[in-house]
Amino acid sequence: MAQVEATTERIIAADPEAVFDALADYKEVRGKVLPGQYSEYEVREGGDGEGTLVHWKLQATSKRVRDCLLEVTEPTDGQLVEKDRNSSMVTTWIVTPVGEGRSKAVVTTVWDGAGGIGGFFERTFAPKGLARIHDELLANLAAEVEK
């Protein structure tokens, strides 16, 4: 099994604190900015960053749906980590300043890929598909915080 990784980033015209706070707001903001590939969104505990437990289903392809139950931590300032209790998937969000009133949001998801030929296809195509989904999420986030 090889580790699979997908990374996406976006410059957002808003202060890093505003971007991070919106990203960590699972009660109000996160559900609004998720693209159509997400369904059954539900905050089960917490709702604001560290200590949140959130559920969703992610339909990465027409045949592949992940049932995700994510524990949220904030290991450092500007960093949000979502660890899936149902798989090896870990998503890390990092928000940093890039000039006056601008931020860079980077999202990286890693997981243990399958072996064999299926694993080859997963390592080849899954990162691109997930990057498209995350790019749409970051565009929606930008639209929300740049209002």
Backbone as ProteinMPNN parsed JSONL, in Angstrom:
{"seq_chain_A": "MAQVEATTERIIAADPEAVFDALADYKEVRGKVLPGQYSEYEVREGGDGEGTLVHWKLQATSKRVRDCLLEVTEPTDGQLVEKDRNSSMVTTWIVTPVGEGRSKAVVTTVWDGAGGIGGFFERTFAPKGLARIHDELLANLAAEVEK", "coords_chain_A": {"N_chain_A": [[0.84, -1.194, 0.0], [0.606, 2.111, -0.941], [0.996, 5.527, 0.027], [-1.439, 7.932, -0.784], [-1.765, 11.204, -2.071], [-3.319, 14.386, -2.2], [-3.21, 17.745, -3.078], [-4.257, 21.121, -2.851], [-4.423, 24.632, -3.453], [-5.26, 28.092, -2.719], [-5.391, 31.592, -3.217], [-6.872, 33.948, -1.166], [-8.851, 36.821, -0.832], [-8.906, 37.979, 1.901], [-8.422, 38.466, 5.437], [-6.177, 36.229, 7.189], [-7.181, 35.271, 9.668], [-9.953, 35.545, 9.413], [-10.46, 33.804, 7.299], [-9.564, 31.358, 8.357], [-11.258, 31.153, 10.618], [-13.761, 30.921, 9.357], [-13.408, 28.526, 7.97], [-13.092, 26.763, 10.106], [-15.568, 26.855, 11.233], [-17.86, 24.751, 11.645], [-20.538, 24.624, 12.224], [-22.006, 26.746, 10.983], [-20.702, 27.786, 8.586], [-19.129, 25.808, 7.144], [-20.837, 23.743, 6.119], [-22.223, 25.222, 4.215], [-20.32, 25.828, 2.267], [-19.474, 23.488, 1.143], [-19.016, 21.516, -1.772], [-21.19, 19.885, -4.24], [-20.504, 17.179, -4.145], [-20.515, 16.345, -1.573], [-22.556, 14.947, 0.975], [-25.201, 14.317, 3.387], [-24.318, 15.861, 5.565], [-23.377, 16.52, 8.884], [-22.976, 17.882, 12.06], [-21.724, 16.405, 14.835], [-20.547, 16.667, 17.338], [-19.356, 19.477, 19.199], [-18.383, 21.955, 16.956], [-16.963, 24.16, 16.364], [-13.97, 24.284, 15.267], [-11.247, 22.795, 17.017], [-11.967, 19.758, 18.66], [-14.318, 19.227, 17.4], [-16.634, 16.934, 15.977], [-17.517, 15.663, 13.005], [-19.708, 14.567, 10.414], [-19.902, 13.309, 7.077], [-20.781, 12.298, 3.739], [-18.731, 11.603, 1.043], [-18.745, 11.773, -2.314], [-16.604, 10.762, -4.428], [-16.282, 9.734, -6.982], [-18.494, 8.449, -9.569], [-18.918, 5.899, -8.681], [-17.612, 5.652, -6.244], [-18.046, 6.218, -2.914], [-17.284, 7.737, 0.085], [-17.828, 7.206, 3.479], [-17.545, 9.385, 5.916], [-16.307, 10.128, 9.143], [-15.208, 12.558, 10.99], [-12.653, 13.669, 13.159], [-11.737, 16.705, 14.538], [-8.839, 18.652, 14.923], [-6.616, 21.244, 16.118], [-3.573, 21.579, 15.664], [-1.557, 23.588, 15.459], [-1.36, 27.217, 15.261], [-3.454, 28.459, 12.738], [-3.749, 26.03, 11.508], [-5.741, 23.28, 10.681], [-6.848, 20.063, 11.301], [-8.353, 17.199, 10.014], [-9.243, 14.072, 10.914], [-10.207, 10.985, 9.738], [-12.312, 8.7, 11.249], [-13.174, 6.391, 10.074], [-11.386, 5.517, 8.186], [-8.029, 5.673, 6.771], [-7.741, 8.266, 6.041], [-6.591, 11.613, 6.175], [-7.035, 15.027, 6.41], [-5.494, 18.101, 6.013], [-5.644, 21.494, 6.685], [-4.189, 24.559, 6.0], [-3.768, 27.899, 6.756], [-2.317, 30.869, 5.803], [-0.831, 34.189, 5.992], [-0.52, 36.317, 3.096], [0.484, 38.936, 2.351], [-1.112, 42.187, 2.711], [-4.308, 41.85, 3.973], [-4.779, 39.455, 2.633], [-4.8, 35.92, 2.071], [-3.35, 32.64, 2.023], [-4.746, 29.591, 1.411], [-4.218, 26.259, 1.969], [-4.915, 22.937, 1.221], [-4.415, 19.616, 2.065], [-4.803, 16.234, 1.479], [-4.277, 12.986, 2.633], [-4.028, 9.432, 2.32], [-3.99, 5.855, 2.855], [-3.422, 4.048, 0.062], [-4.892, 1.585, -2.156], [-3.557, -1.671, -3.031], [-1.891, -3.278, -5.852], [-3.267, -3.319, -9.227], [-5.573, -1.787, -8.968], [-4.754, 0.009, -7.026], [-2.799, 1.368, -8.446], [-4.36, 2.809, -10.317], [-5.833, 4.32, -8.504], [-3.82, 5.905, -7.265], [-3.061, 7.324, -9.505], [-5.361, 8.699, -10.521], [-7.133, 9.537, -8.42], [-5.993, 11.703, -6.817], [-6.193, 13.925, -8.59], [-8.958, 14.126, -8.993], [-9.883, 14.603, -6.365], [-8.542, 16.977, -5.881], [-9.899, 18.701, -7.637], [-12.412, 18.756, -6.392], [-11.721, 19.894, -3.904], [-10.762, 22.325, -4.843], [-13.086, 23.548, -5.72], [-14.405, 23.743, -3.258], [-12.663, 25.542, -1.928], [-13.012, 27.767, -3.569], [-15.699, 28.347, -3.057], [-15.451, 28.906, -0.319], [-13.825, 31.187, -0.46], [-15.604, 32.942, -1.769], [-17.482, 33.185, 0.261], [-16.063, 34.443, 2.413], [-15.033, 36.718, 1.258], [-17.074, 38.463, 0.952]], "CA_chain_A": [[0.0, 0.0, 0.0], [1.325, 3.379, -1.001], [0.198, 6.659, 0.465], [-1.949, 8.773, -1.854], [-1.836, 12.578, -1.586], [-3.904, 15.41, -3.067], [-3.013, 19.08, -2.502], [-4.835, 22.241, -3.587], [-4.277, 25.891, -2.724], [-5.939, 29.25, -3.297], [-5.215, 32.893, -2.576], [-8.19, 34.488, -0.815], [-8.766, 38.239, -0.49], [-9.436, 38.181, 3.254], [-7.421, 38.226, 6.474], [-6.057, 34.817, 7.55], [-8.042, 34.935, 10.797], [-11.32, 35.412, 8.9], [-10.494, 32.587, 6.482], [-9.46, 30.209, 9.265], [-12.478, 31.074, 11.428], [-14.836, 30.41, 8.499], [-13.095, 27.122, 7.699], [-13.274, 26.005, 11.351], [-16.956, 26.996, 11.67], [-18.594, 23.618, 11.093], [-21.967, 24.815, 12.475], [-22.649, 27.671, 10.048], [-20.061, 28.047, 7.3], [-18.602, 24.658, 6.391], [-21.907, 23.094, 5.364], [-22.615, 26.082, 3.087], [-19.284, 25.928, 1.235], [-19.162, 22.172, 0.583], [-19.574, 21.28, -3.109], [-22.232, 18.888, -4.384], [-20.032, 15.811, -3.908], [-20.715, 16.049, -0.155], [-23.955, 14.78, 1.374], [-25.447, 13.861, 4.759], [-23.476, 16.655, 6.461], [-23.935, 16.598, 10.238], [-22.058, 18.124, 13.171], [-22.153, 15.51, 15.929], [-20.026, 17.245, 18.597], [-18.653, 20.737, 19.004], [-18.845, 22.726, 15.81], [-16.023, 25.254, 16.119], [-12.574, 23.865, 15.314], [-10.776, 21.74, 17.921], [-12.98, 19.033, 19.399], [-15.505, 18.972, 16.577], [-16.814, 15.645, 15.321], [-18.425, 15.967, 11.899], [-19.948, 13.444, 9.499], [-20.423, 13.549, 5.738], [-20.436, 11.32, 2.712], [-18.029, 12.245, -0.062], [-18.832, 10.984, -3.536], [-15.434, 11.156, -5.208], [-16.582, 9.346, -8.363], [-19.862, 7.929, -9.655], [-18.987, 4.611, -7.982], [-16.873, 5.663, -4.978], [-18.574, 7.095, -1.87], [-16.641, 7.532, 1.389], [-18.596, 7.598, 4.655], [-16.486, 9.986, 6.741], [-16.577, 10.624, 10.487], [-13.944, 13.256, 11.166], [-12.281, 14.351, 14.4], [-11.025, 17.925, 14.181], [-7.862, 19.204, 15.868], [-5.868, 22.436, 15.692], [-2.247, 21.367, 16.247], [-0.829, 24.863, 15.529], [-2.142, 28.35, 14.76], [-3.662, 28.455, 11.297], [-3.783, 24.664, 10.988], [-6.909, 22.498, 11.052], [-6.641, 18.69, 10.838], [-9.54, 16.346, 10.078], [-8.863, 12.652, 10.834], [-11.386, 10.142, 9.533], [-12.359, 7.505, 12.101], [-13.564, 5.245, 9.261], [-10.346, 5.162, 7.21], [-6.718, 6.271, 7.036], [-7.729, 9.597, 5.439], [-6.334, 12.788, 7.008], [-7.015, 16.268, 5.643], [-4.887, 19.206, 6.751], [-5.886, 22.827, 6.132], [-3.25, 25.54, 6.542], [-4.068, 29.256, 6.296], [-1.205, 31.77, 6.112], [-0.948, 35.501, 5.343], [0.296, 36.587, 1.902], [0.297, 40.356, 2.078], [-2.171, 42.887, 3.433], [-5.678, 41.44, 3.722], [-4.844, 38.294, 1.746], [-4.409, 34.664, 2.706], [-3.207, 31.446, 1.195], [-5.329, 28.406, 2.033], [-3.703, 25.028, 1.36], [-5.551, 21.727, 1.751], [-3.733, 18.39, 1.664], [-5.425, 15.01, 1.979], [-3.478, 11.778, 2.429], [-4.625, 8.178, 2.784], [-3.32, 4.642, 2.398], [-4.065, 3.576, -1.157], [-5.008, 0.143, -2.393], [-2.436, -2.3, -3.714], [-2.16, -3.849, -7.162], [-3.673, -2.475, -10.342], [-6.523, -0.808, -8.438], [-3.965, 1.031, -6.356], [-2.157, 2.176, -9.492], [-5.356, 3.748, -10.822], [-6.165, 5.238, -7.413], [-2.723, 6.87, -7.133], [-2.991, 8.119, -10.726], [-6.532, 9.533, -10.792], [-7.818, 10.068, -7.233], [-5.542, 13.042, -6.409], [-6.727, 14.955, -9.487], [-10.38, 14.274, -8.709], [-10.046, 15.245, -5.061], [-8.075, 18.36, -6.03], [-11.003, 19.461, -8.246], [-13.428, 18.941, -5.351], [-11.198, 20.86, -2.937], [-10.673, 23.623, -5.501], [-14.436, 24.111, -5.666], [-14.649, 24.095, -1.858], [-11.909, 26.763, -1.639], [-13.672, 28.87, -4.298], [-16.891, 28.66, -2.271], [-14.97, 29.549, 0.909], [-13.393, 32.541, -0.839], [-16.819, 33.747, -2.013], [-18.121, 33.422, 1.556], [-15.307, 35.371, 3.268], [-14.708, 37.951, 0.528], [-18.314, 39.271, 0.852]], "C_chain_A": [[0.876, 1.245, 0.0], [0.398, 4.499, -0.536], [-0.184, 7.501, -0.751], [-2.114, 10.174, -1.277], [-2.432, 13.489, -2.64], [-3.761, 16.754, -2.364], [-3.593, 20.137, -3.438], [-4.597, 23.502, -2.764], [-4.971, 27.015, -3.467], [-5.575, 30.49, -2.497], [-6.606, 33.489, -2.385], [-8.012, 35.922, -0.33], [-9.489, 38.506, 0.833], [-8.319, 37.886, 4.242], [-7.377, 36.744, 6.841], [-6.979, 34.401, 8.69], [-9.478, 34.707, 10.329], [-11.468, 34.12, 8.095], [-10.478, 31.359, 7.389], [-10.734, 30.038, 10.089], [-13.64, 30.514, 10.618], [-14.637, 28.917, 8.239], [-13.387, 26.24, 8.913], [-14.701, 26.058, 11.88], [-17.809, 25.918, 10.997], [-20.101, 23.771, 11.276], [-22.625, 25.623, 11.364], [-22.021, 27.664, 8.65], [-19.731, 26.785, 6.515], [-19.673, 23.983, 5.555], [-22.33, 23.887, 4.143], [-21.594, 26.046, 1.951], [-18.9, 24.574, 0.623], [-19.786, 22.023, -0.804], [-20.565, 20.116, -3.11], [-21.806, 17.448, -4.146], [-20.208, 15.389, -2.45], [-22.207, 15.911, 0.124], [-24.005, 14.32, 2.835], [-24.55, 14.561, 5.789], [-24.15, 16.798, 7.825], [-22.819, 16.844, 11.253], [-22.559, 17.3, 14.342], [-21.671, 15.982, 17.294], [-19.337, 18.551, 18.255], [-19.255, 21.533, 17.857], [-17.937, 23.879, 15.47], [-14.603, 24.748, 16.34], [-12.309, 22.685, 16.22], [-11.921, 21.094, 18.685], [-14.25, 18.745, 18.619], [-15.469, 17.546, 16.049], [-17.887, 15.87, 14.265], [-18.518, 14.758, 10.967], [-20.362, 13.988, 8.132], [-20.106, 12.357, 4.867], [-19.831, 12.107, 1.562], [-18.079, 11.311, -1.261], [-17.744, 11.464, -4.481], [-15.611, 10.835, -6.688], [-18.011, 8.809, -8.387], [-20.024, 6.627, -8.874], [-18.402, 4.637, -6.573], [-17.437, 6.694, -4.013], [-17.884, 6.74, -0.561], [-17.578, 8.04, 2.475], [-17.577, 8.074, 5.68], [-17.026, 10.454, 8.093], [-15.275, 11.224, 10.97], [-13.81, 13.915, 12.527], [-11.409, 15.536, 14.013], [-10.085, 18.342, 15.305], [-7.233, 20.449, 15.256], [-4.477, 22.349, 16.301], [-1.406, 22.635, 16.391], [-1.746, 25.968, 15.029], [-2.252, 28.266, 13.244], [-3.719, 27.079, 10.673], [-4.985, 23.922, 11.569], [-6.71, 21.1, 10.468], [-7.92, 17.884, 11.07], [-9.099, 14.903, 9.869], [-10.122, 11.815, 10.769], [-11.301, 8.904, 10.416], [-12.629, 6.239, 11.292], [-12.499, 4.797, 8.258], [-9.026, 5.799, 7.636], [-6.646, 7.72, 6.556], [-7.538, 10.702, 6.474], [-6.254, 14.0, 6.085], [-6.486, 17.38, 6.534], [-5.111, 20.505, 5.986], [-4.894, 23.779, 6.789], [-3.563, 26.893, 5.911], [-2.938, 30.168, 6.762], [-1.422, 33.115, 5.427], [-0.052, 35.58, 4.102], [0.082, 38.038, 1.494], [-0.905, 40.896, 2.83], [-3.559, 42.404, 3.012], [-5.835, 40.269, 2.773], [-4.288, 37.076, 2.461], [-4.17, 33.604, 1.649], [-3.782, 30.299, 2.004], [-4.832, 27.192, 1.255], [-4.395, 23.852, 2.03], [-4.822, 20.522, 1.17], [-4.442, 17.205, 2.304], [-4.529, 13.838, 1.643], [-4.256, 10.58, 2.946], [-3.812, 7.018, 2.244], [-4.087, 4.092, 1.205], [-4.104, 2.06, -1.229], [-3.737, -0.373, -3.06], [-2.832, -2.724, -5.113], [-2.565, -2.835, -8.207], [-4.677, -1.415, -9.905], [-5.809, 0.336, -7.752], [-3.261, 1.942, -7.331], [-3.14, 3.232, -9.999], [-5.747, 4.771, -9.754], [-5.085, 6.315, -7.272], [-2.642, 7.809, -8.337], [-4.136, 9.122, -10.826], [-7.18, 10.177, -9.571], [-7.307, 11.451, -6.814], [-6.101, 14.163, -7.289], [-8.206, 15.204, -9.211], [-10.631, 14.988, -7.393], [-9.584, 16.7, -5.112], [-9.172, 19.225, -6.66], [-12.091, 19.749, -7.212], [-12.97, 19.995, -4.343], [-11.065, 22.254, -3.543], [-12.04, 24.32, -5.485], [-14.787, 24.54, -4.24], [-13.927, 25.403, -1.506], [-12.498, 27.965, -2.365], [-14.925, 29.313, -3.55], [-16.527, 29.362, -0.973], [-14.568, 30.996, 0.627], [-14.616, 33.441, -1.053], [-17.512, 34.102, -0.7], [-17.379, 34.49, 2.367], [-14.945, 36.689, 2.581], [-15.923, 38.873, 0.385], [-18.107, 40.658, 1.426]], "O_chain_A": [[1.767, 1.401, 0.835], [-0.821, 4.423, -0.688], [0.639, 7.752, -1.632], [-2.549, 10.33, -0.136], [-2.103, 13.39, -3.822], [-4.141, 16.897, -1.201], [-3.441, 20.058, -4.656], [-4.572, 23.455, -1.534], [-5.239, 26.923, -4.665], [-5.466, 30.451, -1.271], [-7.412, 33.531, -3.314], [-7.132, 36.205, 0.482], [-10.529, 39.163, 0.876], [-7.383, 37.148, 3.933], [-8.406, 36.068, 6.813], [-7.505, 33.288, 8.68], [-10.145, 33.783, 10.795], [-12.481, 33.429, 8.199], [-11.275, 30.437, 7.216], [-11.235, 28.925, 10.244], [-14.425, 29.718, 11.134], [-15.591, 28.141, 8.284], [-13.867, 25.116, 8.772], [-15.022, 25.388, 12.862], [-18.394, 26.135, 9.936], [-20.873, 23.125, 10.567], [-23.678, 25.239, 10.856], [-22.729, 27.549, 7.649], [-20.031, 26.711, 5.323], [-19.435, 23.679, 4.386], [-22.749, 23.308, 3.142], [-21.964, 26.216, 0.789], [-18.095, 24.518, -0.306], [-20.953, 22.364, -0.996], [-20.749, 19.448, -2.093], [-22.658, 16.578, -3.964], [-20.067, 14.21, -2.125], [-23.023, 16.658, -0.417], [-22.983, 13.981, 3.431], [-24.086, 13.946, 6.749], [-25.326, 17.148, 7.918], [-21.837, 16.102, 11.298], [-23.691, 17.476, 14.791], [-22.325, 15.721, 18.304], [-18.801, 18.716, 17.16], [-20.464, 21.755, 17.795], [-18.094, 24.515, 14.428], [-14.093, 24.776, 17.459], [-13.042, 21.697, 16.205], [-12.746, 21.784, 19.284], [-15.159, 18.088, 19.127], [-14.407, 17.019, 15.717], [-19.023, 16.222, 14.584], [-17.546, 14.032, 10.761], [-21.074, 14.988, 8.035], [-19.274, 11.517, 5.208], [-20.354, 13.146, 1.16], [-17.533, 10.209, -1.233], [-17.92, 12.426, -5.229], [-15.142, 11.581, -7.548], [-18.662, 8.724, -7.346], [-21.13, 6.285, -8.454], [-18.671, 3.732, -5.783], [-17.328, 7.897, -4.25], [-17.894, 5.582, -0.142], [-18.065, 9.168, 2.404], [-16.834, 7.272, 6.246], [-18.073, 11.097, 8.166], [-14.342, 10.5, 11.319], [-14.709, 14.615, 12.994], [-10.454, 15.389, 13.25], [-10.467, 18.382, 16.475], [-7.307, 20.678, 14.048], [-4.213, 22.965, 17.334], [-0.626, 22.753, 17.336], [-2.791, 25.692, 14.439], [-1.261, 28.031, 12.553], [-3.737, 26.954, 9.448], [-5.217, 23.933, 12.778], [-6.435, 20.96, 9.276], [-8.489, 17.885, 12.162], [-8.637, 14.541, 8.787], [-10.997, 11.917, 11.629], [-10.333, 8.146, 10.34], [-12.35, 5.135, 11.759], [-12.691, 3.804, 7.556], [-8.919, 6.384, 8.714], [-5.589, 8.343, 6.655], [-8.214, 10.738, 7.502], [-5.507, 14.003, 5.108], [-6.958, 17.58, 7.653], [-4.809, 20.602, 4.796], [-4.776, 23.798, 8.014], [-3.616, 27.021, 4.687], [-2.633, 30.238, 7.953], [-2.107, 33.192, 4.407], [1.028, 34.991, 4.061], [-0.441, 38.321, 0.416], [-1.623, 40.154, 3.5], [-3.943, 42.528, 1.849], [-6.894, 40.094, 2.171], [-3.426, 37.181, 3.333], [-4.707, 33.66, 0.543], [-3.368, 30.056, 3.138], [-5.004, 27.107, 0.039], [-4.456, 23.775, 3.257], [-4.632, 20.413, -0.042], [-4.655, 17.175, 3.516], [-4.071, 13.702, 0.508], [-5.042, 10.693, 3.887], [-3.042, 7.172, 1.296], [-5.254, 3.717, 1.322], [-3.44, 1.358, -0.466], [-2.943, 0.404, -3.589], [-3.982, -2.55, -5.517], [-2.255, -1.649, -8.097], [-4.651, -0.286, -10.396], [-6.207, 1.494, -7.879], [-3.132, 3.143, -7.091], [-2.794, 4.409, -10.1], [-5.966, 5.943, -10.06], [-5.4, 7.5, -7.172], [-2.208, 8.953, -8.207], [-3.908, 10.279, -11.179], [-7.729, 11.273, -9.685], [-8.123, 12.31, -6.479], [-6.444, 15.232, -6.785], [-8.657, 16.349, -9.196], [-11.486, 15.87, -7.308], [-10.171, 17.56, -4.456], [-9.353, 20.372, -6.251], [-12.628, 20.856, -7.162], [-13.739, 20.883, -3.974], [-11.234, 23.254, -2.845], [-12.13, 25.528, -5.265], [-15.401, 25.588, -4.042], [-14.509, 26.275, -0.86], [-12.484, 29.073, -1.829], [-15.186, 30.509, -3.423], [-17.206, 30.303, -0.562], [-14.922, 31.91, 1.373], [-14.649, 34.572, -0.568], [-18.066, 35.193, -0.562], [-18.02, 35.361, 2.954], [-14.593, 37.663, 3.247], [-15.827, 39.936, -0.228], [-19.033, 41.47, 1.428]]}, "name": "protein", "num_of_chains": 1, "seq": "MAQVEATTERIIAADPEAVFDALADYKEVRGKVLPGQYSEYEVREGGDGEGTLVHWKLQATSKRVRDCLLEVTEPTDGQLVEKDRNSSMVTTWIVTPVGEGRSKAVVTTVWDGAGGIGGFFERTFAPKGLARIHDELLANLAAEVEK"}
